[in-house]
Amino acid sequence: MKQIFLASSFFELVCLSAGIDSGVYDTTAAPALLGTQGVEPSDVSSKDGSSRERILLLSNNAAVLELSRPFSQTPGADRLLARFDRVVDLNASVHPSHPSTWSPAQNDLPMVEAHLRQTWDLGEDDVELVLESPQVNPAIALGRVFASATIRVHADGLMSYGPTRNQIPLANGQRMSTLHYLPLVPELEPRLLAEFGIVPEPLDPEAFRSVVREVGDSTASDLDAGLGDELQGSPWAFAVGQYLAALGLITEEEETALHVEMIRQAAARGFSRVVFKPHPAAPPAQLEPLFTAAEEDGITLSVLELPVLAEVVIDRLRPGLIIGGFSTALATAREVYGVPALTVGADMLLEAISPYQNSNRIPLTIIAEVCDGSERASQSTATQLKALVEAVSYCMAPDISRDLRSGAEDFLERSAETARFSRYFKRKRLASLRLPGGDVEKFAPRSFARRTGTLAVLAARRQGSRLVNRAKSRQRR
């Protein structure tokens, strides 16, 4: 058995390593397959995992590959790579195609499989795919190429709590059996791939913390030298940047203003020291406005240039507060490490994200609702969050979320007009789905003409005139 683990970021490598350490990948058959098509529990390999070879398939999905640094070169990566029998570079295998656009023609699939089996030394062994981002390439392409492989999915962030954003080939979806995810919002169940009946399986948070600690040990000297002495003796806030402008979600000026607001919020909460960490995939940040804002507010600002996970910084140096837009690091800090998390710019981002079904909407909704600077949410808040996320999920993807409609109607009936929840919904979207809170426009001849044609409008007017004339004639009689 060859297990192929697809990963495109260091955080995903950490999550995969945590899963391997806790034994979730030691069984050959995934839970959803047991007892079906002749697969029985007795067919599952023993826990030692000795009968399988684990292959890490690295994918660099950066838009400009020449300007990006492979995450396998991140400090501490060597310890995690040692958990795999060998490492394969997907970019080299599909060159000159980019992994994100690699999509072999249907007729070429047998040839491509034969080529990859030879190149990756797979022989004729059975293959199990453990894929990230199953709704886009290269995950879709790998599923199509290895058409007989069983498929599991590993999800490292908050997008797993939202609906599947793109259509997945049926032949792929029917083989996806287990979703391994980090439980960053325990009160929620993942919606990703729910239409295929996938079985969610949470990772052990302690295994995750252990791997992060292991990475931190390998970078301790550099991290302590860069920040350790500066942060001794006083509480500090950790500001994490994102690459929203590079994704086209907001402008560069808006992103800079967002980072400045992080400094302002830290000062407003009594912190005198702030560490700002740019996102590793983001272009060079405009730092001058941040230092200006810090000086105005009496803040000592440091910029963390070391290519290290935010979770490593949190685990090792323990900030008093983490501030960001809707980075997964906020949820990880809050749930896994108990560090208060605060989001800034949520209202602007909720308005900016387009279209409504943008896959960032669920992560932003969760972060905006729970990351208010407190450590944990109350049970009543957790119940409201579940109802909110399910309502937003239905509005994003009604065709594959029909089971959520009734709950969405109930939630919107109660909350659509409240200031707290109305920001998560668009009135036109609600109207198109005939949900509470939507604006159902009255008959408008011009818009009706655009949809059905001028002749139809004239016919409707003539019919209306006839009805009026008949009514008048009856009154005369």
Coordinates of C-alpha atoms in Angstrom, one line a residue:
M1 CA 0.0 0.0 0.0
K2 CA 1.3 3.4 -1.0
Q3 CA -0.1 6.4 1.0
I4 CA 0.3 9.7 -0.8
F5 CA -0.1 12.8 1.4
L6 CA -0.6 16.0 -0.5
A7 CA 0.5 19.2 1.2
S8 CA 1.1 22.8 0.1
S9 CA 1.8 24.6 3.4
F10 CA 3.8 24.1 6.5
F11 CA 0.7 24.2 8.7
E12 CA -0.8 21.3 6.7
L13 CA 2.5 19.4 7.2
V14 CA 2.1 20.0 11.0
C15 CA -1.5 18.7 10.9
L16 CA -0.5 15.6 8.9
S17 CA 2.4 14.9 11.3
A18 CA 0.0 15.2 14.3
G19 CA -2.4 12.7 12.5
I20 CA 0.5 10.3 11.9
D21 CA 1.6 10.5 15.5
S22 CA -1.9 9.8 16.8
G23 CA -2.3 6.8 14.5
V24 CA -5.3 8.1 12.4
Y25 CA -3.6 7.0 9.2
D26 CA -2.5 3.5 10.4
T27 CA -5.7 1.8 9.0
T28 CA -5.9 0.9 5.4
A29 CA -9.6 1.2 5.0
A30 CA -11.3 4.4 6.0
P31 CA -14.3 4.1 8.4
A32 CA -17.0 4.9 5.8
L33 CA -15.7 1.9 3.7
L34 CA -15.8 -0.7 6.4
G35 CA -18.4 -3.3 5.8
T36 CA -19.1 -2.1 2.2
Q37 CA -18.1 -3.9 -1.0
G38 CA -16.4 -6.7 0.9
V39 CA -14.2 -4.5 3.1
E40 CA -14.3 -5.8 6.6
P41 CA -12.5 -4.7 9.8
S42 CA -10.3 -7.7 9.6
D43 CA -9.0 -6.4 6.3
V44 CA -7.5 -3.3 8.0
S45 CA -3.8 -3.5 8.6
S46 CA -2.4 -3.6 12.1
K47 CA -1.5 -0.4 14.0
D48 CA 2.2 -0.7 13.3
G49 CA 1.7 0.6 9.8
S50 CA 4.6 -1.6 8.6
S51 CA 2.8 -2.7 5.4
R52 CA 2.5 0.8 3.9
E53 CA 4.8 3.3 2.5
R54 CA 4.1 7.0 3.3
I55 CA 4.9 9.4 0.6
L56 CA 4.7 13.2 1.1
L57 CA 3.7 15.0 -2.1
L58 CA 4.8 18.6 -1.9
S59 CA 2.9 21.1 -4.0
N60 CA 4.0 24.8 -4.3
N61 CA 0.8 26.6 -5.3
A62 CA 2.3 30.1 -5.3
A63 CA 1.3 32.3 -8.2
V64 CA 4.9 33.2 -8.9
L65 CA 6.9 30.1 -8.1
E66 CA 10.3 31.9 -8.6
L67 CA 9.6 34.3 -5.7
S68 CA 8.3 31.7 -3.2
R69 CA 10.2 29.6 -0.8
P70 CA 9.3 25.9 -0.6
F71 CA 7.8 25.3 2.8
S72 CA 10.0 22.2 3.1
Q73 CA 12.8 24.6 3.8
T74 CA 11.1 26.1 6.8
P75 CA 13.1 25.8 10.0
G76 CA 12.0 22.6 11.8
A77 CA 10.6 21.0 8.7
D78 CA 13.3 18.3 8.6
R79 CA 11.9 16.7 11.8
L80 CA 8.4 16.5 10.2
L81 CA 9.6 15.2 6.9
A82 CA 11.3 12.3 8.7
R83 CA 7.8 10.9 9.5
F84 CA 7.5 10.0 5.8
D85 CA 9.4 7.3 4.0
R86 CA 10.2 9.7 1.1
V87 CA 9.3 13.1 -0.3
V88 CA 8.2 13.8 -3.9
D89 CA 7.9 17.2 -5.6
L90 CA 4.7 17.5 -7.5
N91 CA 5.8 20.7 -9.3
A92 CA 8.7 18.9 -10.9
S93 CA 6.4 16.0 -11.9
V94 CA 3.9 18.2 -13.7
H95 CA 6.2 20.8 -15.1
P96 CA 5.7 23.0 -17.2
S97 CA 2.1 23.0 -15.8
H98 CA 1.3 24.7 -12.5
P99 CA -0.2 22.4 -9.9
S100 CA -3.2 24.6 -9.6
T101 CA -4.0 24.4 -13.3
W102 CA -2.8 20.9 -13.9
S103 CA -5.8 19.0 -15.4
P104 CA -5.0 16.1 -17.7
A105 CA -7.4 15.3 -20.5
Q106 CA -9.7 12.4 -19.9
N107 CA -8.2 10.2 -22.6
D108 CA -4.7 10.8 -21.2
L109 CA -5.4 9.6 -17.7
P110 CA -4.2 6.0 -18.1
M111 CA -1.0 7.3 -19.6
V112 CA -0.5 9.9 -16.9
E113 CA -1.1 7.3 -14.2
A114 CA 1.5 4.9 -15.8
H115 CA 4.0 7.8 -16.0
L116 CA 3.5 8.8 -12.4
R117 CA 3.6 5.3 -11.1
Q118 CA 7.0 4.9 -12.8
T119 CA 8.3 8.3 -11.8
W120 CA 7.2 7.9 -8.2
D121 CA 8.2 4.3 -8.0
L122 CA 4.7 3.1 -7.0
G123 CA 4.8 -0.1 -9.0
E124 CA 1.5 -1.9 -9.1
D125 CA 0.7 -1.4 -5.4
D126 CA -2.7 -0.1 -4.2
V127 CA -2.7 3.7 -3.6
E128 CA -4.5 5.7 -0.9
L129 CA -4.7 9.5 -1.5
V130 CA -4.8 11.9 1.5
L131 CA -5.7 15.2 -0.2
E132 CA -6.0 18.8 0.8
S133 CA -8.5 21.2 -0.9
P134 CA -10.4 18.4 -2.6
Q135 CA -12.5 20.8 -4.7
V136 CA -9.6 22.3 -6.7
N137 CA -6.6 21.1 -8.6
P138 CA -4.2 19.4 -8.0
A139 CA -6.4 17.3 -5.7
I140 CA -9.0 16.8 -8.3
A141 CA -6.4 15.8 -10.9
L142 CA -4.8 13.3 -8.6
G143 CA -8.2 11.7 -7.9
R144 CA -8.9 11.4 -11.6
V145 CA -5.4 10.0 -12.4
F146 CA -5.5 7.4 -9.6
A147 CA -9.1 6.3 -10.4
S148 CA -9.0 3.2 -8.2
A149 CA -7.4 4.8 -5.1
T150 CA -9.4 5.3 -1.9
I151 CA -9.4 9.0 -0.8
R152 CA -9.2 10.7 2.5
V153 CA -9.2 14.5 3.0
H154 CA -7.2 16.5 5.5
A155 CA -8.4 20.0 6.2
D156 CA -6.2 22.4 8.2
G157 CA -8.4 25.5 8.7
L158 CA -11.8 27.0 9.1
M159 CA -12.9 26.4 5.5
S160 CA -13.8 22.8 6.5
Y161 CA -16.8 24.2 8.4
G162 CA -18.3 25.7 5.2
P163 CA -19.9 24.0 2.2
T164 CA -17.9 22.5 -0.7
R165 CA -17.3 25.5 -2.9
N166 CA -16.8 23.9 -6.3
Q167 CA -18.3 20.8 -8.0
I168 CA -16.2 17.7 -7.5
P169 CA -16.2 14.9 -10.1
L170 CA -18.6 12.3 -8.9
A171 CA -16.0 9.5 -9.3
N172 CA -13.8 11.4 -6.8
G173 CA -16.5 12.3 -4.3
Q174 CA -17.8 8.8 -4.0
R175 CA -14.3 7.6 -2.9
M176 CA -13.8 10.3 -0.3
S177 CA -14.5 8.6 3.0
T178 CA -12.9 10.5 5.9
L179 CA -12.3 14.2 6.7
H180 CA -9.4 14.7 9.1
Y181 CA -9.6 18.2 10.6
L182 CA -8.3 20.2 13.5
P183 CA -11.3 21.0 15.8
L184 CA -10.9 24.7 16.1
V185 CA -14.6 25.3 16.8
P186 CA -15.7 22.2 18.8
E187 CA -19.4 23.2 18.8
L188 CA -19.4 22.9 15.0
E189 CA -19.4 19.9 12.6
P190 CA -17.6 20.3 9.3
R191 CA -19.8 20.8 6.2
L192 CA -17.1 20.2 3.7
L193 CA -18.1 17.2 1.5
A194 CA -21.2 16.5 3.5
E195 CA -23.0 15.9 0.3
F196 CA -20.9 12.8 -0.2
G197 CA -21.6 11.5 3.3
I198 CA -17.9 11.9 4.4
V199 CA -17.1 11.0 8.0
P200 CA -15.5 13.8 10.0
E201 CA -12.7 12.7 12.3
P202 CA -11.1 15.4 14.5
L203 CA -7.4 15.4 15.2
D204 CA -6.1 15.2 18.7
P205 CA -5.3 18.8 19.9
E206 CA -2.6 17.4 22.2
A207 CA -0.9 15.7 19.2
F208 CA -1.0 19.0 17.4
R209 CA 0.5 20.9 20.3
S210 CA 3.2 18.3 20.6
V211 CA 4.2 18.7 17.0
V212 CA 4.2 22.5 17.3
R213 CA 6.4 22.2 20.4
E214 CA 8.7 20.0 18.5
V215 CA 9.0 22.5 15.7
G216 CA 9.5 25.2 18.3
D217 CA 12.4 23.3 19.9
S218 CA 14.3 23.3 16.6
T219 CA 13.8 27.1 16.1
A220 CA 14.2 28.1 19.8
S221 CA 17.6 29.8 19.5
D222 CA 16.6 31.9 16.6
L223 CA 13.2 32.8 18.0
D224 CA 14.5 33.6 21.5
A225 CA 17.3 35.7 20.0
G226 CA 14.9 37.6 17.8
L227 CA 12.1 38.2 20.3
G228 CA 12.7 36.5 23.6
D229 CA 14.7 39.2 25.4
E230 CA 12.4 42.0 24.1
L231 CA 9.2 40.3 25.5
Q232 CA 10.5 39.5 29.0
G233 CA 8.7 41.1 31.9
S234 CA 5.7 42.8 30.2
P235 CA 2.5 41.6 28.4
W236 CA 2.5 41.8 24.7
A237 CA 0.1 41.5 21.7
F238 CA 0.7 39.4 18.6
A239 CA -0.6 40.9 15.3
V240 CA -0.8 38.5 12.4
G241 CA -1.1 39.7 8.8
Q242 CA -2.8 38.1 5.9
Y243 CA -2.5 38.4 2.1
L244 CA -6.0 39.7 1.4
A245 CA -4.9 42.3 -1.1
A246 CA -2.9 39.8 -3.0
L247 CA -6.1 37.7 -3.3
G248 CA -8.0 40.7 -4.6
L249 CA -10.4 40.8 -1.6
I250 CA -9.4 44.3 -0.6
T251 CA -7.0 47.0 -1.8
E252 CA -3.4 47.4 -0.6
E253 CA -4.4 50.6 1.1
E254 CA -7.2 48.9 2.9
E255 CA -4.9 46.1 4.0
T256 CA -2.4 48.5 5.4
A257 CA -5.2 50.3 7.3
L258 CA -6.3 46.9 8.7
H259 CA -2.7 46.3 10.0
V260 CA -2.6 49.8 11.5
E261 CA -6.0 49.2 13.2
M262 CA -4.4 46.1 14.9
I263 CA -1.8 48.4 16.5
R264 CA -4.5 50.8 17.6
Q265 CA -6.6 48.0 19.1
A266 CA -3.6 46.6 21.0
A267 CA -2.9 50.1 22.5
A268 CA -6.6 50.5 23.4
R269 CA -6.3 47.3 25.4
G270 CA -3.3 48.5 27.4
F271 CA -0.5 46.7 25.6
S272 CA 2.8 48.5 25.2
R273 CA 4.5 45.9 23.0
V274 CA 3.3 44.5 19.7
V275 CA 4.9 41.9 17.5
F276 CA 3.7 41.9 13.9
K277 CA 4.1 38.8 11.8
P278 CA 3.5 39.2 8.0
H279 CA 1.8 36.3 6.3
P280 CA 4.4 34.0 4.7
A281 CA 2.6 34.0 1.3
A282 CA 2.0 37.8 1.3
P283 CA 4.0 40.3 -0.7
P284 CA 6.3 42.7 1.3
A285 CA 4.1 44.6 3.7
Q286 CA 4.0 48.4 4.0
L287 CA 5.5 48.7 7.4
E288 CA 6.1 52.5 7.7
P289 CA 2.5 53.3 8.6
L290 CA 2.6 50.6 11.3
F291 CA 5.6 52.1 12.9
T292 CA 4.1 55.6 12.7
A293 CA 0.9 54.3 14.4
A294 CA 2.9 52.5 17.0
E295 CA 4.9 55.7 17.8
E296 CA 1.8 57.8 18.1
D297 CA 0.3 55.3 20.6
G298 CA 3.4 54.7 22.6
I299 CA 3.8 51.1 21.3
T300 CA 7.1 49.3 20.9
L301 CA 6.6 47.5 17.6
S302 CA 8.7 44.5 16.4
V303 CA 8.4 42.7 13.1
L304 CA 8.9 39.0 13.1
E305 CA 10.8 38.1 9.9
L306 CA 11.7 34.6 10.9
P307 CA 9.8 32.1 8.7
V308 CA 8.0 30.3 11.6
L309 CA 4.4 29.3 12.3
A310 CA 2.3 31.7 14.3
E311 CA 1.4 28.8 16.5
V312 CA 5.1 28.2 17.4
V313 CA 5.3 31.8 18.6
I314 CA 2.1 31.4 20.6
D315 CA 3.2 28.1 22.1
R316 CA 6.7 29.3 23.1
L317 CA 6.3 33.0 24.0
R318 CA 2.6 33.2 25.1
P319 CA 1.2 36.6 24.0
G320 CA -1.5 38.2 26.1
L321 CA -3.7 38.8 23.0
I322 CA -3.6 37.8 19.3
I323 CA -5.1 40.2 16.8
G324 CA -5.8 39.7 13.1
G325 CA -8.4 39.7 10.3
F326 CA -9.7 36.2 10.0
S327 CA -6.5 34.2 10.1
T328 CA -6.8 30.6 11.2
A329 CA -4.2 31.5 13.8
L330 CA -6.8 33.4 15.8
A331 CA -9.0 30.3 16.2
T332 CA -6.0 28.1 16.9
A333 CA -4.7 30.5 19.6
R334 CA -8.2 30.7 21.2
E335 CA -9.1 27.1 21.1
V336 CA -5.9 25.2 21.3
Y337 CA -3.8 27.5 23.5
G338 CA -6.5 29.5 25.4
V339 CA -5.1 32.9 24.3
P340 CA -7.7 35.6 23.8
A341 CA -8.2 36.5 20.1
L342 CA -9.5 39.7 18.6
T343 CA -10.6 40.3 15.0
V344 CA -10.4 43.8 13.3
G345 CA -12.1 45.0 10.2
A346 CA -14.7 42.2 10.1
D347 CA -17.5 44.5 8.9
M348 CA -15.4 45.8 6.0
L349 CA -14.3 42.3 5.1
L350 CA -17.8 40.9 5.2
E351 CA -18.9 43.6 2.8
A352 CA -15.8 43.2 0.5
I353 CA -15.8 39.5 0.0
S354 CA -17.5 38.6 -3.3
P355 CA -19.3 36.7 -4.5
Y356 CA -21.4 35.6 -1.6
Q357 CA -20.4 32.0 -2.0
N358 CA -16.7 32.9 -1.6
S359 CA -15.1 30.2 0.5
N360 CA -13.6 32.7 2.9
R361 CA -17.0 33.7 4.1
I362 CA -17.4 30.9 6.6
P363 CA -14.0 31.4 8.2
L364 CA -14.7 35.2 8.4
T365 CA -18.1 34.6 9.9
I366 CA -16.7 32.3 12.6
I367 CA -13.9 34.6 13.5
A368 CA -16.1 37.7 13.5
E369 CA -18.5 36.0 15.8
V370 CA -16.2 34.4 18.4
C371 CA -13.0 36.4 18.4
D372 CA -14.0 39.4 20.5
G373 CA -11.0 39.4 22.8
S374 CA -12.4 36.9 25.2
E375 CA -10.9 33.4 25.8
R376 CA -13.9 31.2 25.3
A377 CA -17.6 31.5 24.2
S378 CA -20.5 30.6 26.5
Q379 CA -22.8 27.7 25.7
S380 CA -25.6 30.0 24.5
T381 CA -23.1 31.7 22.1
A382 CA -22.0 28.4 20.8
T383 CA -25.6 27.4 20.0
Q384 CA -26.1 30.7 18.2
L385 CA -22.9 30.2 16.3
K386 CA -24.0 26.8 15.0
A387 CA -27.3 28.2 13.8
L388 CA -25.6 31.2 12.2
V389 CA -23.0 29.1 10.3
E390 CA -25.6 26.7 9.1
A391 CA -27.7 29.6 7.8
V392 CA -24.8 31.2 6.0
S393 CA -23.8 27.8 4.6
Y394 CA -27.2 27.3 3.2
C395 CA -27.2 30.8 1.6
M396 CA -23.8 30.1 0.1
A397 CA -24.6 26.7 -1.4
P398 CA -28.4 26.0 -1.3
D399 CA -28.2 23.2 -3.9
I400 CA -26.0 21.0 -1.7
S401 CA -27.3 22.2 1.6
R402 CA -31.0 21.5 1.4
D403 CA -31.0 19.9 4.8
L404 CA -30.1 23.2 6.3
R405 CA -33.0 25.3 4.9
S406 CA -35.5 24.8 7.7
G407 CA -32.9 25.8 10.3
A408 CA -31.9 28.8 8.2
E409 CA -35.5 29.9 8.0
D410 CA -35.9 29.7 11.7
F411 CA -32.7 31.5 12.4
L412 CA -33.4 34.3 9.9
E413 CA -37.0 34.7 11.2
R414 CA -35.5 35.5 14.6
S415 CA -32.3 37.3 13.7
A416 CA -32.2 38.6 10.2
E417 CA -33.1 42.2 11.2
T418 CA -30.8 42.4 14.3
A419 CA -27.7 44.5 14.0
R420 CA -25.5 41.7 15.2
F421 CA -26.5 39.1 12.5
S422 CA -27.7 41.2 9.6
R423 CA -24.1 41.9 8.5
Y424 CA -23.6 38.2 7.6
F425 CA -26.4 38.2 4.9
K426 CA -27.2 40.1 1.7
R427 CA -30.8 41.1 1.2
K428 CA -30.8 40.2 -2.5
R429 CA -29.4 36.8 -1.7
L430 CA -32.1 36.2 0.9
A431 CA -34.8 37.4 -1.6
S432 CA -33.6 35.1 -4.3
L433 CA -33.8 32.2 -1.9
R434 CA -37.2 33.4 -0.6
L435 CA -35.8 33.6 3.0
P436 CA -36.9 35.9 5.8
G437 CA -35.1 39.2 5.6
G438 CA -35.1 39.4 1.9
D439 CA -36.5 42.3 -0.1
V440 CA -39.2 41.0 -2.4
E441 CA -39.5 43.8 -4.9
K442 CA -42.9 44.7 -6.3
F443 CA -43.7 44.2 -9.9
A444 CA -41.4 46.7 -11.9
P445 CA -42.1 47.0 -15.6
R446 CA -38.5 47.9 -16.5
S447 CA -36.9 45.0 -14.7
F448 CA -39.6 42.7 -15.9
A449 CA -39.0 43.8 -19.4
R450 CA -35.3 43.0 -19.1
R451 CA -36.1 39.5 -18.0
T452 CA -39.0 38.6 -20.2
G453 CA -39.0 41.1 -23.1
T454 CA -41.0 44.2 -23.9
L455 CA -43.7 42.3 -25.7
A456 CA -44.5 40.4 -22.6
V457 CA -44.9 43.7 -20.7
L458 CA -47.2 45.1 -23.3
A459 CA -49.3 42.0 -23.2
A460 CA -49.6 42.2 -19.5
R461 CA -50.7 45.8 -19.7
R462 CA -53.3 45.0 -22.3
Q463 CA -54.6 42.2 -20.2
G464 CA -54.8 44.6 -17.2
S465 CA -56.7 47.2 -19.4
R466 CA -59.2 44.6 -20.4
L467 CA -59.9 43.7 -16.7
V468 CA -60.3 47.3 -15.8
N469 CA -62.7 47.9 -18.7
R470 CA -64.8 44.8 -17.8
A471 CA -65.0 46.0 -14.2
K472 CA -66.2 49.4 -15.3
S473 CA -68.8 48.0 -17.7
R474 CA -70.2 45.8 -14.9
Q475 CA -70.5 48.8 -12.6
R476 CA -72.6 50.7 -15.3
R477 CA -75.0 47.8 -15.5

